[in-house]
Amino acid sequence: MSAADFLPDDGLVRATGRLTVACSLPDVVSILRETARDIVGSDGVAVVLREGGFCFYAAEDAIEPLWRGR
């Protein structure tokens, strides 16, 4: 692989810039939710946060429900 294989993605660069100025956890979750699907071209994204031995399902953005309410 060469350096050309790792060119910066404009969406990822924009998201990184937004994340550097995010002031709260809800801001971070919103930025992740809004940009992740576009960056990887997926049908959905789930934002799951872990604290200690617990997980919190923070957000999803998908063509149909993934885990919300489970």
PDB file of N, CA and C in Angstrom:
ATOM      1  N   MET A   1       0.835  -1.181   0.000  1.00  0.00           N
ATOM      2  CA  MET A   1       0.000   0.000   0.000  1.00  0.00           C
ATOM      3  C   MET A   1       0.877   1.240   0.000  1.00  0.00           C
ATOM      4  N   SER A   2       0.359   2.239  -0.659  1.00  0.00           N
ATOM      5  CA  SER A   2       1.095   3.496  -0.705  1.00  0.00           C
ATOM      6  C   SER A   2       0.304   4.584   0.013  1.00  0.00           C
ATOM      7  N   ALA A   3       0.916   5.747   0.162  1.00  0.00           N
ATOM      8  CA  ALA A   3       0.248   6.880   0.810  1.00  0.00           C
ATOM      9  C   ALA A   3      -1.017   7.266   0.049  1.00  0.00           C
ATOM     10  N   ALA A   4      -1.049   7.031  -1.258  1.00  0.00           N
ATOM     11  CA  ALA A   4      -2.225   7.366  -2.059  1.00  0.00           C
ATOM     12  C   ALA A   4      -3.444   6.542  -1.655  1.00  0.00           C
ATOM     13  N   ASP A   5      -3.223   5.372  -1.056  1.00  0.00           N
ATOM     14  CA  ASP A   5      -4.329   4.538  -0.595  1.00  0.00           C
ATOM     15  C   ASP A   5      -5.011   5.125   0.635  1.00  0.00           C
ATOM     16  N   PHE A   6      -4.412   6.107   1.255  1.00  0.00           N
ATOM     17  CA  PHE A   6      -4.922   6.675   2.496  1.00  0.00           C
ATOM     18  C   PHE A   6      -5.186   8.173   2.369  1.00  0.00           C
ATOM     19  N   LEU A   7      -5.789   8.572   1.267  1.00  0.00           N
ATOM     20  CA  LEU A   7      -6.122   9.975   1.074  1.00  0.00           C
ATOM     21  C   LEU A   7      -7.217  10.378   2.058  1.00  0.00           C
ATOM     22  N   PRO A   8      -7.172  11.618   2.552  1.00  0.00           N
ATOM     23  CA  PRO A   8      -8.182  12.043   3.514  1.00  0.00           C
ATOM     24  C   PRO A   8      -9.577  12.084   2.888  1.00  0.00           C
ATOM     25  N   ASP A   9     -10.555  11.698   3.647  1.00  0.00           N
ATOM     26  CA  ASP A   9     -11.947  11.747   3.234  1.00  0.00           C
ATOM     27  C   ASP A   9     -12.529  13.080   3.700  1.00  0.00           C
ATOM     28  N   ASP A  10     -13.143  13.836   2.792  1.00  0.00           N
ATOM     29  CA  ASP A  10     -13.672  15.155   3.152  1.00  0.00           C
ATOM     30  C   ASP A  10     -14.685  15.081   4.289  1.00  0.00           C
ATOM     31  N   GLY A  11     -15.554  14.073   4.261  1.00  0.00           N
ATOM     32  CA  GLY A  11     -16.549  13.927   5.326  1.00  0.00           C
ATOM     33  C   GLY A  11     -15.907  13.662   6.668  1.00  0.00           C
ATOM     34  N   LEU A  12     -14.872  12.844   6.678  1.00  0.00           N
ATOM     35  CA  LEU A  12     -14.170  12.543   7.919  1.00  0.00           C
ATOM     36  C   LEU A  12     -13.411  13.765   8.423  1.00  0.00           C
ATOM     37  N   VAL A  13     -12.823  14.517   7.510  1.00  0.00           N
ATOM     38  CA  VAL A  13     -12.111  15.739   7.897  1.00  0.00           C
ATOM     39  C   VAL A  13     -13.085  16.739   8.513  1.00  0.00           C
ATOM     40  N   ARG A  14     -14.254  16.915   7.889  1.00  0.00           N
ATOM     41  CA  ARG A  14     -15.264  17.835   8.440  1.00  0.00           C
ATOM     42  C   ARG A  14     -15.742  17.369   9.810  1.00  0.00           C
ATOM     43  N   ALA A  15     -16.007  16.065   9.947  1.00  0.00           N
ATOM     44  CA  ALA A  15     -16.472  15.533  11.232  1.00  0.00           C
ATOM     45  C   ALA A  15     -15.416  15.721  12.310  1.00  0.00           C
ATOM     46  N   THR A  16     -14.158  15.513  11.960  1.00  0.00           N
ATOM     47  CA  THR A  16     -13.076  15.704  12.927  1.00  0.00           C
ATOM     48  C   THR A  16     -13.036  17.151  13.398  1.00  0.00           C
ATOM     49  N   GLY A  17     -13.185  18.084  12.475  1.00  0.00           N
ATOM     50  CA  GLY A  17     -13.211  19.497  12.849  1.00  0.00           C
ATOM     51  C   GLY A  17     -14.372  19.822  13.773  1.00  0.00           C
ATOM     52  N   ARG A  18     -15.537  19.269  13.482  1.00  0.00           N
ATOM     53  CA  ARG A  18     -16.703  19.507  14.339  1.00  0.00           C
ATOM     54  C   ARG A  18     -16.518  18.876  15.712  1.00  0.00           C
ATOM     55  N   LEU A  19     -15.916  17.683  15.752  1.00  0.00           N
ATOM     56  CA  LEU A  19     -15.706  17.008  17.038  1.00  0.00           C
ATOM     57  C   LEU A  19     -14.727  17.763  17.926  1.00  0.00           C
ATOM     58  N   THR A  20     -13.758  18.444  17.327  1.00  0.00           N
ATOM     59  CA  THR A  20     -12.774  19.166  18.144  1.00  0.00           C
ATOM     60  C   THR A  20     -13.387  20.343  18.884  1.00  0.00           C
ATOM     61  N   VAL A  21     -14.526  20.841  18.425  1.00  0.00           N
ATOM     62  CA  VAL A  21     -15.165  21.973  19.106  1.00  0.00           C
ATOM     63  C   VAL A  21     -16.468  21.582  19.799  1.00  0.00           C
ATOM     64  N   ALA A  22     -16.805  20.302  19.794  1.00  0.00           N
ATOM     65  CA  ALA A  22     -18.020  19.847  20.483  1.00  0.00           C
ATOM     66  C   ALA A  22     -17.878  20.102  21.980  1.00  0.00           C
ATOM     67  N   CYS A  23     -18.946  20.615  22.579  1.00  0.00           N
ATOM     68  CA  CYS A  23     -18.894  21.020  23.988  1.00  0.00           C
ATOM     69  C   CYS A  23     -19.604  20.059  24.928  1.00  0.00           C
ATOM     70  N   SER A  24     -20.293  19.073  24.389  1.00  0.00           N
ATOM     71  CA  SER A  24     -21.047  18.172  25.259  1.00  0.00           C
ATOM     72  C   SER A  24     -21.165  16.796  24.616  1.00  0.00           C
ATOM     73  N   LEU A  25     -21.516  15.816  25.427  1.00  0.00           N
ATOM     74  CA  LEU A  25     -21.725  14.466  24.918  1.00  0.00           C
ATOM     75  C   LEU A  25     -22.856  14.439  23.888  1.00  0.00           C
ATOM     76  N   PRO A  26     -23.976  15.119  24.120  1.00  0.00           N
ATOM     77  CA  PRO A  26     -25.008  15.134  23.080  1.00  0.00           C
ATOM     78  C   PRO A  26     -24.512  15.719  21.748  1.00  0.00           C
ATOM     79  N   ASP A  27     -23.635  16.711  21.806  1.00  0.00           N
ATOM     80  CA  ASP A  27     -23.053  17.261  20.575  1.00  0.00           C
ATOM     81  C   ASP A  27     -22.231  16.204  19.848  1.00  0.00           C
ATOM     82  N   VAL A  28     -21.405  15.465  20.577  1.00  0.00           N
ATOM     83  CA  VAL A  28     -20.563  14.416  19.983  1.00  0.00           C
ATOM     84  C   VAL A  28     -21.436  13.343  19.346  1.00  0.00           C
ATOM     85  N   VAL A  29     -22.450  12.895  20.069  1.00  0.00           N
ATOM     86  CA  VAL A  29     -23.348  11.862  19.550  1.00  0.00           C
ATOM     87  C   VAL A  29     -24.037  12.345  18.277  1.00  0.00           C
ATOM     88  N   SER A  30     -24.483  13.580  18.266  1.00  0.00           N
ATOM     89  CA  SER A  30     -25.149  14.140  17.093  1.00  0.00           C
ATOM     90  C   SER A  30     -24.215  14.178  15.884  1.00  0.00           C
ATOM     91  N   ILE A  31     -22.991  14.598  16.088  1.00  0.00           N
ATOM     92  CA  ILE A  31     -22.009  14.659  14.999  1.00  0.00           C
ATOM     93  C   ILE A  31     -21.740  13.262  14.449  1.00  0.00           C
ATOM     94  N   LEU A  32     -21.551  12.296  15.331  1.00  0.00           N
ATOM     95  CA  LEU A  32     -21.318  10.922  14.891  1.00  0.00           C
ATOM     96  C   LEU A  32     -22.507  10.390  14.103  1.00  0.00           C
ATOM     97  N   ARG A  33     -23.692  10.605  14.629  1.00  0.00           N
ATOM     98  CA  ARG A  33     -24.904  10.107  13.987  1.00  0.00           C
ATOM     99  C   ARG A  33     -25.092  10.737  12.610  1.00  0.00           C
ATOM    100  N   GLU A  34     -24.840  12.020  12.500  1.00  0.00           N
ATOM    101  CA  GLU A  34     -25.063  12.732  11.237  1.00  0.00           C
ATOM    102  C   GLU A  34     -24.055  12.376  10.148  1.00  0.00           C
ATOM    103  N   THR A  35     -22.853  11.997  10.514  1.00  0.00           N
ATOM    104  CA  THR A  35     -21.808  11.825   9.497  1.00  0.00           C
ATOM    105  C   THR A  35     -21.388  10.381   9.230  1.00  0.00           C
ATOM    106  N   ALA A  36     -21.591   9.480  10.151  1.00  0.00           N
ATOM    107  CA  ALA A  36     -21.046   8.122  10.012  1.00  0.00           C
ATOM    108  C   ALA A  36     -21.594   7.380   8.800  1.00  0.00           C
ATOM    109  N   ARG A  37     -22.891   7.468   8.543  1.00  0.00           N
ATOM    110  CA  ARG A  37     -23.458   6.749   7.397  1.00  0.00           C
ATOM    111  C   ARG A  37     -22.845   7.214   6.087  1.00  0.00           C
ATOM    112  N   ASP A  38     -22.663   8.510   5.937  1.00  0.00           N
ATOM    113  CA  ASP A  38     -22.085   9.042   4.696  1.00  0.00           C
ATOM    114  C   ASP A  38     -20.641   8.609   4.514  1.00  0.00           C
ATOM    115  N   ILE A  39     -19.882   8.586   5.589  1.00  0.00           N
ATOM    116  CA  ILE A  39     -18.457   8.268   5.498  1.00  0.00           C
ATOM    117  C   ILE A  39     -18.232   6.833   5.034  1.00  0.00           C
ATOM    118  N   VAL A  40     -18.995   5.884   5.587  1.00  0.00           N
ATOM    119  CA  VAL A  40     -18.755   4.478   5.255  1.00  0.00           C
ATOM    120  C   VAL A  40     -19.774   3.901   4.280  1.00  0.00           C
ATOM    121  N   GLY A  41     -20.811   4.668   3.936  1.00  0.00           N
ATOM    122  CA  GLY A  41     -21.808   4.191   2.992  1.00  0.00           C
ATOM    123  C   GLY A  41     -22.676   3.069   3.528  1.00  0.00           C
ATOM    124  N   SER A  42     -22.912   3.052   4.822  1.00  0.00           N
ATOM    125  CA  SER A  42     -23.700   1.982   5.427  1.00  0.00           C
ATOM    126  C   SER A  42     -25.192   2.306   5.403  1.00  0.00           C
ATOM    127  N   ASP A  43     -26.011   1.299   5.702  1.00  0.00           N
ATOM    128  CA  ASP A  43     -27.454   1.494   5.796  1.00  0.00           C
ATOM    129  C   ASP A  43     -27.863   2.071   7.145  1.00  0.00           C
ATOM    130  N   GLY A  44     -26.971   2.018   8.113  1.00  0.00           N
ATOM    131  CA  GLY A  44     -27.304   2.540   9.432  1.00  0.00           C
ATOM    132  C   GLY A  44     -26.084   2.688  10.306  1.00  0.00           C
ATOM    133  N   VAL A  45     -26.286   3.424  11.398  1.00  0.00           N
ATOM    134  CA  VAL A  45     -25.227   3.608  12.381  1.00  0.00           C
ATOM    135  C   VAL A  45     -25.867   3.616  13.759  1.00  0.00           C
ATOM    136  N   ALA A  46     -25.197   3.004  14.702  1.00  0.00           N
ATOM    137  CA  ALA A  46     -25.616   3.048  16.101  1.00  0.00           C
ATOM    138  C   ALA A  46     -24.458   3.607  16.910  1.00  0.00           C
ATOM    139  N   VAL A  47     -24.771   4.508  17.828  1.00  0.00           N
ATOM    140  CA  VAL A  47     -23.758   5.075  18.716  1.00  0.00           C
ATOM    141  C   VAL A  47     -23.988   4.463  20.088  1.00  0.00           C
ATOM    142  N   VAL A  48     -23.025   3.665  20.539  1.00  0.00           N
ATOM    143  CA  VAL A  48     -23.117   2.983  21.828  1.00  0.00           C
ATOM    144  C   VAL A  48     -21.948   3.440  22.683  1.00  0.00           C
ATOM    145  N   LEU A  49     -22.256   3.901  23.877  1.00  0.00           N
ATOM    146  CA  LEU A  49     -21.230   4.388  24.796  1.00  0.00           C
ATOM    147  C   LEU A  49     -21.047   3.383  25.920  1.00  0.00           C
ATOM    148  N   ARG A  50     -19.810   3.190  26.349  1.00  0.00           N
ATOM    149  CA  ARG A  50     -19.521   2.273  27.446  1.00  0.00           C
ATOM    150  C   ARG A  50     -18.932   3.044  28.606  1.00  0.00           C
ATOM    151  N   GLU A  51     -19.433   2.759  29.787  1.00  0.00           N
ATOM    152  CA  GLU A  51     -18.867   3.324  31.003  1.00  0.00           C
ATOM    153  C   GLU A  51     -18.754   2.186  32.006  1.00  0.00           C
ATOM    154  N   GLY A  52     -17.511   1.825  32.326  1.00  0.00           N
ATOM    155  CA  GLY A  52     -17.305   0.678  33.207  1.00  0.00           C
ATOM    156  C   GLY A  52     -17.845  -0.573  32.546  1.00  0.00           C
ATOM    157  N   GLY A  53     -18.679  -1.302  33.268  1.00  0.00           N
ATOM    158  CA  GLY A  53     -19.255  -2.532  32.738  1.00  0.00           C
ATOM    159  C   GLY A  53     -20.612  -2.335  32.093  1.00  0.00           C
ATOM    160  N   PHE A  54     -21.010  -1.094  31.863  1.00  0.00           N
ATOM    161  CA  PHE A  54     -22.327  -0.812  31.322  1.00  0.00           C
ATOM    162  C   PHE A  54     -22.234  -0.150  29.952  1.00  0.00           C
ATOM    163  N   CYS A  55     -23.244  -0.409  29.117  1.00  0.00           N
ATOM    164  CA  CYS A  55     -23.340   0.220  27.804  1.00  0.00           C
ATOM    165  C   CYS A  55     -24.616   1.041  27.739  1.00  0.00           C
ATOM    166  N   PHE A  56     -24.556   2.138  27.012  1.00  0.00           N
ATOM    167  CA  PHE A  56     -25.704   3.012  26.810  1.00  0.00           C
ATOM    168  C   PHE A  56     -25.896   3.193  25.314  1.00  0.00           C
ATOM    169  N   TYR A  57     -27.058   2.843  24.840  1.00  0.00           N
ATOM    170  CA  TYR A  57     -27.394   2.998  23.429  1.00  0.00           C
ATOM    171  C   TYR A  57     -27.812   4.445  23.224  1.00  0.00           C
ATOM    172  N   ALA A  58     -26.921   5.266  22.685  1.00  0.00           N
ATOM    173  CA  ALA A  58     -27.128   6.712  22.649  1.00  0.00           C
ATOM    174  C   ALA A  58     -27.950   7.191  21.455  1.00  0.00           C
ATOM    175  N   ALA A  59     -27.756   6.601  20.285  1.00  0.00           N
ATOM    176  CA  ALA A  59     -28.464   7.088  19.099  1.00  0.00           C
ATOM    177  C   ALA A  59     -28.355   6.089  17.963  1.00  0.00           C
ATOM    178  N   GLU A  60     -29.257   6.242  17.004  1.00  0.00           N
ATOM    179  CA  GLU A  60     -29.165   5.470  15.774  1.00  0.00           C
ATOM    180  C   GLU A  60     -29.699   6.302  14.626  1.00  0.00           C
ATOM    181  N   ASP A  61     -29.216   5.992  13.452  1.00  0.00           N
ATOM    182  CA  ASP A  61     -29.697   6.610  12.222  1.00  0.00           C
ATOM    183  C   ASP A  61     -29.639   5.508  11.178  1.00  0.00           C
ATOM    184  N   ALA A  62     -30.785   4.943  10.834  1.00  0.00           N
ATOM    185  CA  ALA A  62     -30.796   3.780   9.956  1.00  0.00           C
ATOM    186  C   ALA A  62     -32.059   3.768   9.101  1.00  0.00           C
ATOM    187  N   ILE A  63     -32.042   2.928   8.063  1.00  0.00           N
ATOM    188  CA  ILE A  63     -33.205   2.823   7.188  1.00  0.00           C
ATOM    189  C   ILE A  63     -34.372   2.147   7.899  1.00  0.00           C
ATOM    190  N   GLU A  64     -34.090   1.379   8.939  1.00  0.00           N
ATOM    191  CA  GLU A  64     -35.114   0.809   9.810  1.00  0.00           C
ATOM    192  C   GLU A  64     -34.495   0.632  11.191  1.00  0.00           C
ATOM    193  N   PRO A  65     -35.315   0.481  12.241  1.00  0.00           N
ATOM    194  CA  PRO A  65     -34.767   0.400  13.599  1.00  0.00           C
ATOM    195  C   PRO A  65     -33.732  -0.718  13.750  1.00  0.00           C
ATOM    196  N   LEU A  66     -32.647  -0.395  14.437  1.00  0.00           N
ATOM    197  CA  LEU A  66     -31.599  -1.377  14.705  1.00  0.00           C
ATOM    198  C   LEU A  66     -31.808  -1.986  16.089  1.00  0.00           C
ATOM    199  N   TRP A  67     -31.567  -1.201  17.127  1.00  0.00           N
ATOM    200  CA  TRP A  67     -31.668  -1.700  18.503  1.00  0.00           C
ATOM    201  C   TRP A  67     -32.554  -0.840  19.385  1.00  0.00           C
ATOM    202  N   ARG A  68     -33.025   0.283  18.899  1.00  0.00           N
ATOM    203  CA  ARG A  68     -33.823   1.197  19.724  1.00  0.00           C
ATOM    204  C   ARG A  68     -35.000   0.448  20.350  1.00  0.00           C
ATOM    205  N   GLY A  69     -35.168   0.623  21.657  1.00  0.00           N
ATOM    206  CA  GLY A  69     -36.272   0.000  22.371  1.00  0.00           C
ATOM    207  C   GLY A  69     -36.028  -1.427  22.808  1.00  0.00           C
ATOM    208  N   ARG A  70     -34.842  -1.958  22.597  1.00  0.00           N
ATOM    209  CA  ARG A  70     -34.558  -3.346  23.004  1.00  0.00           C
ATOM    210  C   ARG A  70     -33.698  -3.357  24.228  1.00  0.00           C
TER     211      ARG A  70
END
